[in-house]
Coordinates of C-alpha atoms in Angstrom, one line a residue:
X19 CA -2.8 -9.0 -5.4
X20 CA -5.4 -11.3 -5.0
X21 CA -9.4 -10.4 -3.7
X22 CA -10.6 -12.3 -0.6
X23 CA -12.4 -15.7 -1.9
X24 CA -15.7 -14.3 -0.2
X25 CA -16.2 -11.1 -2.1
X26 CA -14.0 -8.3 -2.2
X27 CA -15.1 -6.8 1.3
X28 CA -16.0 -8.9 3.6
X29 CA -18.0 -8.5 7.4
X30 CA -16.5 -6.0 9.6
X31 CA -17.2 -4.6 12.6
X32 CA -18.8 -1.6 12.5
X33 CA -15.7 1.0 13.9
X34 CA -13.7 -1.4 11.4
X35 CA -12.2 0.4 7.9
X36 CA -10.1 -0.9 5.2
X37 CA -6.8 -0.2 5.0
X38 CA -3.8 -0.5 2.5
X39 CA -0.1 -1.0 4.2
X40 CA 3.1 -0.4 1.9
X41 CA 5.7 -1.7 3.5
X42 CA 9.4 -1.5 2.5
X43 CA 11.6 -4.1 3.6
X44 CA 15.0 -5.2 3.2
X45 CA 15.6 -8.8 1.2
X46 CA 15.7 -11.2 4.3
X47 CA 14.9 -15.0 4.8
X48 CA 11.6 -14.9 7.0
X49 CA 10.4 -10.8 6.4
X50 CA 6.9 -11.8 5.2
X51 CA 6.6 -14.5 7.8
X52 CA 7.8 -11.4 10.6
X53 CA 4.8 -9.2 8.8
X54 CA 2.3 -12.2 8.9
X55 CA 3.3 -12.5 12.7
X56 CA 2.0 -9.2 13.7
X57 CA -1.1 -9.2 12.7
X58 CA -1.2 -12.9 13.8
X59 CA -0.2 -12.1 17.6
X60 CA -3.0 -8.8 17.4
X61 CA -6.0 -11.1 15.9
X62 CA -5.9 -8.8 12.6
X63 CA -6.6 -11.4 9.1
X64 CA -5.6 -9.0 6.5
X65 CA -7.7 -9.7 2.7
X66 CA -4.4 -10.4 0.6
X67 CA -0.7 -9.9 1.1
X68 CA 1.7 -9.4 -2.1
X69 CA 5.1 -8.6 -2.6
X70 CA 7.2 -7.7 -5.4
X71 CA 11.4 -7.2 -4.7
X72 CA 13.3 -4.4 -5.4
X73 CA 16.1 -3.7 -7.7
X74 CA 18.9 -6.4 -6.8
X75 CA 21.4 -4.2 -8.7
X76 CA 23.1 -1.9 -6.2
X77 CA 23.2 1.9 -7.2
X78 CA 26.4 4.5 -7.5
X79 CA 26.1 4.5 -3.7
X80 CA 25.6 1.2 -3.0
X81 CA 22.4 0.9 -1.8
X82 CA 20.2 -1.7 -2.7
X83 CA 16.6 -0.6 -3.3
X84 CA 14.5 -2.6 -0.9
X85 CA 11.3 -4.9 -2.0
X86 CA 7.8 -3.8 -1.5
X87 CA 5.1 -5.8 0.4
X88 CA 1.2 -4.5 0.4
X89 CA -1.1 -5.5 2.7
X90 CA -5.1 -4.9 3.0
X91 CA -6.8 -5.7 6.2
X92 CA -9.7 -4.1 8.3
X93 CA -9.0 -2.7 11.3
X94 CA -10.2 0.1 13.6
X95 CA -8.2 3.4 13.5
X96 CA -6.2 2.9 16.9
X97 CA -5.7 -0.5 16.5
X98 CA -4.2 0.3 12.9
X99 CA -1.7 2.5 14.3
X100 CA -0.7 0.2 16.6
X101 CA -0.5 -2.1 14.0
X102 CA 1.8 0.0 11.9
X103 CA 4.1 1.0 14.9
X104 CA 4.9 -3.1 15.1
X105 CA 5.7 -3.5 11.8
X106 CA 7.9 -0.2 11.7
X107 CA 9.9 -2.0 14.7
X108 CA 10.5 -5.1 12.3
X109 CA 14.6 -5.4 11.9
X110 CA 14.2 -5.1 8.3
X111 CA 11.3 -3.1 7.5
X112 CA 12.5 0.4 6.4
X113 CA 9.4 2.6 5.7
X114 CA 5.4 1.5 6.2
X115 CA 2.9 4.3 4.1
X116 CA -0.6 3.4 5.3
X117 CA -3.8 4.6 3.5
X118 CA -7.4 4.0 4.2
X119 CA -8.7 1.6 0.9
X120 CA -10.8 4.7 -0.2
X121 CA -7.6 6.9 -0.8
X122 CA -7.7 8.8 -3.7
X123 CA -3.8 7.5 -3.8
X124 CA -5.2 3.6 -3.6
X125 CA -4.6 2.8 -7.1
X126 CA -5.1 -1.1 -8.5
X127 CA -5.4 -2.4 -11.6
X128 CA -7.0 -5.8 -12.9
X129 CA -7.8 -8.1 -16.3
X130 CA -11.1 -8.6 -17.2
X131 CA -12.4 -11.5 -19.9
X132 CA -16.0 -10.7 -21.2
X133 CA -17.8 -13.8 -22.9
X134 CA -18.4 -13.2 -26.7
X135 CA -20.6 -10.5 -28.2
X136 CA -20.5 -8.6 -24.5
X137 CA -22.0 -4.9 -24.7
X138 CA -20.8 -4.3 -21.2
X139 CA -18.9 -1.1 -20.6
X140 CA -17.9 0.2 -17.1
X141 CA -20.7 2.3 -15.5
X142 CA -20.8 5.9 -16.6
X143 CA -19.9 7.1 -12.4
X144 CA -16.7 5.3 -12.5
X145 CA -13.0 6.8 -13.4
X146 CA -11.2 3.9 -14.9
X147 CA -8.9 3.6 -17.8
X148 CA -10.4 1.0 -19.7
X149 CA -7.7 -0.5 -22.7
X150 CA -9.0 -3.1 -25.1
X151 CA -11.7 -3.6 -26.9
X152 CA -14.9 -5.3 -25.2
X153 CA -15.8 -6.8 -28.4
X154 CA -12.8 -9.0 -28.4
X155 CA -11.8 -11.9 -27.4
X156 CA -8.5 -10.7 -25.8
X157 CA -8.7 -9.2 -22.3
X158 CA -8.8 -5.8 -21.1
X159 CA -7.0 -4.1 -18.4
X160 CA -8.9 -2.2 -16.1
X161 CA -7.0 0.8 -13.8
X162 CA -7.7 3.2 -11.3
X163 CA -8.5 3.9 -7.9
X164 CA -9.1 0.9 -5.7
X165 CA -12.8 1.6 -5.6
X166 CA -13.6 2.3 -8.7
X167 CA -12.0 -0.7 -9.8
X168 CA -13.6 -3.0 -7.9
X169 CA -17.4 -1.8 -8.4
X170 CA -16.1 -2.1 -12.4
X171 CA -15.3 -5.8 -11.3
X172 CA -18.8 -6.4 -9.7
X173 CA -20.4 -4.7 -12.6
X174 CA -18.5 -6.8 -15.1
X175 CA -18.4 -10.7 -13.7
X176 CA -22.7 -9.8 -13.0
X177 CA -22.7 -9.2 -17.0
X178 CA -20.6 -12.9 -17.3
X179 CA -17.0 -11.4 -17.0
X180 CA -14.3 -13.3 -15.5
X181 CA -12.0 -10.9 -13.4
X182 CA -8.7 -11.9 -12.5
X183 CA -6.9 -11.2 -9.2
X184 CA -6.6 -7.6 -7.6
X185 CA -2.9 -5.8 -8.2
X186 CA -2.6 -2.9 -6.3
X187 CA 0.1 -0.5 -7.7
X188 CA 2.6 1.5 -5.6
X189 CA 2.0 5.0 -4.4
X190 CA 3.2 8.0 -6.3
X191 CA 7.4 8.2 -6.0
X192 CA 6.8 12.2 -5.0
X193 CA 4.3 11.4 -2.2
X194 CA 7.5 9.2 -1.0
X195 CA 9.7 11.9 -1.1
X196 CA 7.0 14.3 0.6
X197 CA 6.5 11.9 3.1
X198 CA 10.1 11.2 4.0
X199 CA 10.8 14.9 4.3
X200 CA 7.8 15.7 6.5
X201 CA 8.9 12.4 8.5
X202 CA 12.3 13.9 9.0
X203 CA 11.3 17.2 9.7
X204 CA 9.0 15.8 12.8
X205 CA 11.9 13.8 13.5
X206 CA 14.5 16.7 14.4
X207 CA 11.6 18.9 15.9
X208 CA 11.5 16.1 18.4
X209 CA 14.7 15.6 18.7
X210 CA 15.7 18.9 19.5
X211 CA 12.2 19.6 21.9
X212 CA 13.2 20.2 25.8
X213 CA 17.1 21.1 24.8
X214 CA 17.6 24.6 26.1
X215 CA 20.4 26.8 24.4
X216 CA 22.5 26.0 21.5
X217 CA 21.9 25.1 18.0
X218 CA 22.0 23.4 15.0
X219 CA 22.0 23.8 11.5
X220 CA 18.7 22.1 10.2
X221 CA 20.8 20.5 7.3
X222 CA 23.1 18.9 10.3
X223 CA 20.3 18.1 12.4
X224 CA 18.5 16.1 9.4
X225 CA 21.2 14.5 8.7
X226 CA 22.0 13.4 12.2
X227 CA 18.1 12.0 11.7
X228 CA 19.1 9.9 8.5
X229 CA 22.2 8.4 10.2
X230 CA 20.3 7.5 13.2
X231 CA 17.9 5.4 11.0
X232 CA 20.6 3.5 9.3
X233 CA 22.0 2.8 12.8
X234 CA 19.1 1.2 14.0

């Protein structure tokens, strides 16, 4: 995912933050353009926008897993949420995970070439992985939080590095699941708020939830 030409965080408004969107969405003609649009239409420029598709091989079920698109931008905290309940409405969006850029679960990764006979090691306050060797010529792959990995960038291109572009990694597979259950579980609490009488087996009801989504 590539930095903003201008530095890697540029002016703000004050009440602005950084934020990171994960967006899953089906494999469509026009879905990025659709993404682009709602930040467009709300005056949000977001720093970079990548994508990379899910697996095109159906599984046992059928299902096709769907390609991931992340998107940083600055935004205030309402008009974020507003922001994500757009894109959640897109046709073939299925999920949207958003994090503030300082989230512990903001990972990235990046290459870094150091010119010959560099010294330069990443400063002693910062939790990368570092791999390679910064005495040779090859480059070396820098990982970690988002953060971390940038002020490592800053450090290394003032000591004559050449970084490339930004990739920020997906988040953790179990904070998916976590997420989708908790989502699920609001879901059918909703659902079933201002019913009086009856009931329903919560395995039902989430499943009700789940079909409902694929409907829609």
């Amino acid at each position: 995912m590539s930095a903003p030409d201008e530095g890697r965080a540029p002016l703000a408004a004050e009440d602005e933050e950084r934020w990171v969107a994960y967006v899953r969405a089906d494999h469509r003609t026009g879905t990025v353009a659709a993404l682009a649009g709602v930040f467009a239409t709300r005056g949000v420029n977001f720093d970079s926008l990548a994508g990379s598709p899910g697996s095109r091989v159906p599984a046992a079920d059928g299902t096709v897993e769907p390609g991931l698109v992340v998107v940083t931008f600055w935004a205030t905290p309402r008009r974020q949420r507003l922001l994500t309940r757009s894109v959640e409405r897109l046709a073939a969006v299925r999920r949207v995970q958003v994090r503030s850029a300082g989230h512990p679960d903001v990972r990235a990764a990046a290459v870094v070439r150091l010119p010959a006979r560099s010294t330069f090691r990443p400063p002693d306050d910062s939790a990368v992985r570092w791999t390679g060797e910064p005495q040779g010529q090859g480059p070396l792959l820098v990982e970690g939080r988002l953060a971390d990995v940038e002020a490592v960038l800053d450090a290394a291109e003032a000591a004559g590095a050449v970084a490339s572009a930004v990739v920020l990694e997906p988040l953790p597979p179990a904070e998916l699941m976590a997420e989708a259950s908790t989502s699920i579980l609001d879901e059918v609490h909703d659902g079933a708020g201002g019913r009086a009488g009856g009931g329903l087996p919560f395995r039902d009801a989430a499943e009700a939830v789940r079909e409902d989504r694929d409907r829609r």
